[in-house]
């Protein structure tokens, strides 16, 4: 399978995700592709991560971050907005280049097993290694 189409078939939305997507879409007018809740191992807090159409990231965040700030206040959770790409390599780059982390990929290798599961191996600059791994192994 070509890396460009790897992610398309794997999106499944539950009720909570649909409600969160609808909430950000109604506030911002942005096209939201998916969202998920991540439990931070650093402080056990929940982070809601929205995957947004690349062209709509600014719209989703809002002027001076107003939409994200509004959602953070309403939901009492940290919010991250990441551009979406069907190209797995580009999507991984988007994840690594958030405002919190700016990690340059040196190399990316995608391995597919017999059951179509994928393993991604990335190489980063030595000075980015700590940021890529994160505290206690969480980025």
Short mmCIF file of C-alpha atoms in Angstrom, two decimals:
data_model
loop_
_atom_site.label_atom_id
_atom_site.label_comp_id
_atom_site.label_asym_id
_atom_site.label_seq_id
_atom_site.Cartn_x
_atom_site.Cartn_y
_atom_site.Cartn_z
CA UNK A 1 0.00 0.00 0.00
CA UNK A 2 1.28 3.45 -0.87
CA UNK A 3 2.08 5.69 2.18
CA UNK A 4 -0.29 8.37 0.84
CA UNK A 5 -3.37 6.21 1.47
CA UNK A 6 -2.31 4.44 4.66
CA UNK A 7 -4.38 6.45 7.10
CA UNK A 8 -7.66 6.81 5.23
CA UNK A 9 -9.27 3.50 6.20
CA UNK A 10 -8.38 3.57 9.90
CA UNK A 11 -10.52 6.42 11.22
CA UNK A 12 -13.27 5.31 13.59
CA UNK A 13 -15.27 7.83 15.56
CA UNK A 14 -17.01 7.21 18.85
CA UNK A 15 -19.76 9.38 20.28
CA UNK A 16 -17.42 11.48 22.43
CA UNK A 17 -15.11 12.16 19.49
CA UNK A 18 -18.04 13.17 17.29
CA UNK A 19 -19.27 15.59 19.96
CA UNK A 20 -15.82 17.16 20.36
CA UNK A 21 -15.36 17.45 16.59
CA UNK A 22 -18.79 19.05 16.28
CA UNK A 23 -17.99 21.50 19.08
CA UNK A 24 -14.75 22.74 17.48
CA UNK A 25 -16.35 22.79 14.04
CA UNK A 26 -19.26 24.92 15.30
CA UNK A 27 -16.93 27.36 17.07
CA UNK A 28 -14.43 27.71 14.23
CA UNK A 29 -15.96 26.54 10.97
CA UNK A 30 -12.83 24.44 10.38
CA UNK A 31 -12.90 20.96 8.87
CA UNK A 32 -11.96 18.54 11.65
CA UNK A 33 -10.85 15.09 10.48
CA UNK A 34 -10.59 13.31 13.82
CA UNK A 35 -9.86 13.79 17.50
CA UNK A 36 -8.70 11.65 20.35
CA UNK A 37 -8.02 12.02 24.03
CA UNK A 38 -4.48 11.36 25.19
CA UNK A 39 -3.63 10.65 28.82
CA UNK A 40 -0.39 12.47 29.66
CA UNK A 41 1.92 10.24 31.70
CA UNK A 42 3.74 13.34 32.97
CA UNK A 43 0.88 14.64 35.10
CA UNK A 44 -2.00 12.24 34.33
CA UNK A 45 -4.02 15.02 32.69
CA UNK A 46 -6.07 14.56 29.53
CA UNK A 47 -5.13 16.28 26.28
CA UNK A 48 -7.62 16.50 23.43
CA UNK A 49 -5.85 16.33 20.09
CA UNK A 50 -7.74 17.51 17.02
CA UNK A 51 -6.60 16.48 13.55
CA UNK A 52 -7.58 19.31 11.23
CA UNK A 53 -7.47 19.82 7.48
CA UNK A 54 -4.09 21.49 6.86
CA UNK A 55 -5.63 24.58 5.29
CA UNK A 56 -7.98 25.02 8.28
CA UNK A 57 -5.48 24.89 11.15
CA UNK A 58 -5.46 28.69 11.60
CA UNK A 59 -9.24 28.77 11.43
CA UNK A 60 -9.49 26.02 14.07
CA UNK A 61 -7.06 27.75 16.43
CA UNK A 62 -8.68 31.16 15.95
CA UNK A 63 -7.26 34.66 16.10
CA UNK A 64 -4.75 34.81 18.98
CA UNK A 65 -5.79 31.23 19.86
CA UNK A 66 -9.31 32.27 20.85
CA UNK A 67 -11.03 29.02 19.78
CA UNK A 68 -8.52 26.80 21.54
CA UNK A 69 -8.64 28.98 24.68
CA UNK A 70 -12.45 28.87 24.63
CA UNK A 71 -12.48 25.07 24.38
CA UNK A 72 -9.82 24.72 27.09
CA UNK A 73 -11.98 26.81 29.41
CA UNK A 74 -15.19 24.92 28.59
CA UNK A 75 -13.69 21.43 28.74
CA UNK A 76 -11.00 22.04 31.40
CA UNK A 77 -8.51 20.11 29.27
CA UNK A 78 -5.44 20.97 27.23
CA UNK A 79 -6.13 21.20 23.49
CA UNK A 80 -3.70 20.51 20.63
CA UNK A 81 -4.47 21.10 16.95
CA UNK A 82 -2.39 19.14 14.44
CA UNK A 83 -2.64 19.33 10.65
CA UNK A 84 -3.95 16.15 9.02
CA UNK A 85 -2.34 14.46 6.04
CA UNK A 86 -3.18 11.18 4.32
CA UNK A 87 0.53 10.88 3.60
CA UNK A 88 1.92 9.07 6.65
CA UNK A 89 5.40 10.62 6.38
CA UNK A 90 4.00 14.14 6.20
CA UNK A 91 1.56 13.42 9.03
CA UNK A 92 4.39 12.26 11.30
CA UNK A 93 6.30 15.44 10.45
CA UNK A 94 3.24 17.51 11.44
CA UNK A 95 3.05 15.68 14.78
CA UNK A 96 6.73 16.34 15.47
CA UNK A 97 6.52 20.01 14.50
CA UNK A 98 4.01 21.35 16.99
CA UNK A 99 4.45 24.70 18.69
CA UNK A 100 5.69 22.82 21.75
CA UNK A 101 8.24 20.76 19.82
CA UNK A 102 10.08 21.52 16.63
CA UNK A 103 11.79 18.27 15.76
CA UNK A 104 13.47 17.77 12.40
CA UNK A 105 13.19 14.32 10.89
CA UNK A 106 16.38 13.01 9.34
CA UNK A 107 14.90 9.76 8.10
CA UNK A 108 11.65 7.85 8.28
CA UNK A 109 11.16 4.17 7.56
CA UNK A 110 7.74 2.55 7.33
CA UNK A 111 7.54 -1.23 7.69
CA UNK A 112 4.37 -3.16 7.00
CA UNK A 113 3.78 -6.58 8.54
CA UNK A 114 1.71 -9.41 7.08
CA UNK A 115 -1.39 -8.30 8.96
CA UNK A 116 -1.06 -4.79 7.43
CA UNK A 117 0.04 -3.23 10.73
CA UNK A 118 2.69 -0.60 10.25
CA UNK A 119 5.78 0.21 12.24
CA UNK A 120 7.37 3.61 11.80
CA UNK A 121 11.04 4.12 12.61
CA UNK A 122 12.25 7.70 12.68
CA UNK A 123 15.69 9.23 12.97
CA UNK A 124 16.11 12.72 14.38
CA UNK A 125 19.05 15.04 14.99
CA UNK A 126 20.95 14.23 18.22
CA UNK A 127 19.82 17.54 19.77
CA UNK A 128 16.16 16.58 19.09
CA UNK A 129 16.34 13.06 20.53
CA UNK A 130 15.13 14.05 24.02
CA UNK A 131 12.19 16.02 22.62
CA UNK A 132 11.23 13.16 20.27
CA UNK A 133 11.25 10.58 23.06
CA UNK A 134 9.75 12.91 25.66
CA UNK A 135 9.67 12.71 29.42
CA UNK A 136 9.24 9.08 30.51
CA UNK A 137 8.97 8.07 26.84
CA UNK A 138 5.99 10.28 25.99
CA UNK A 139 6.34 13.10 23.54
#
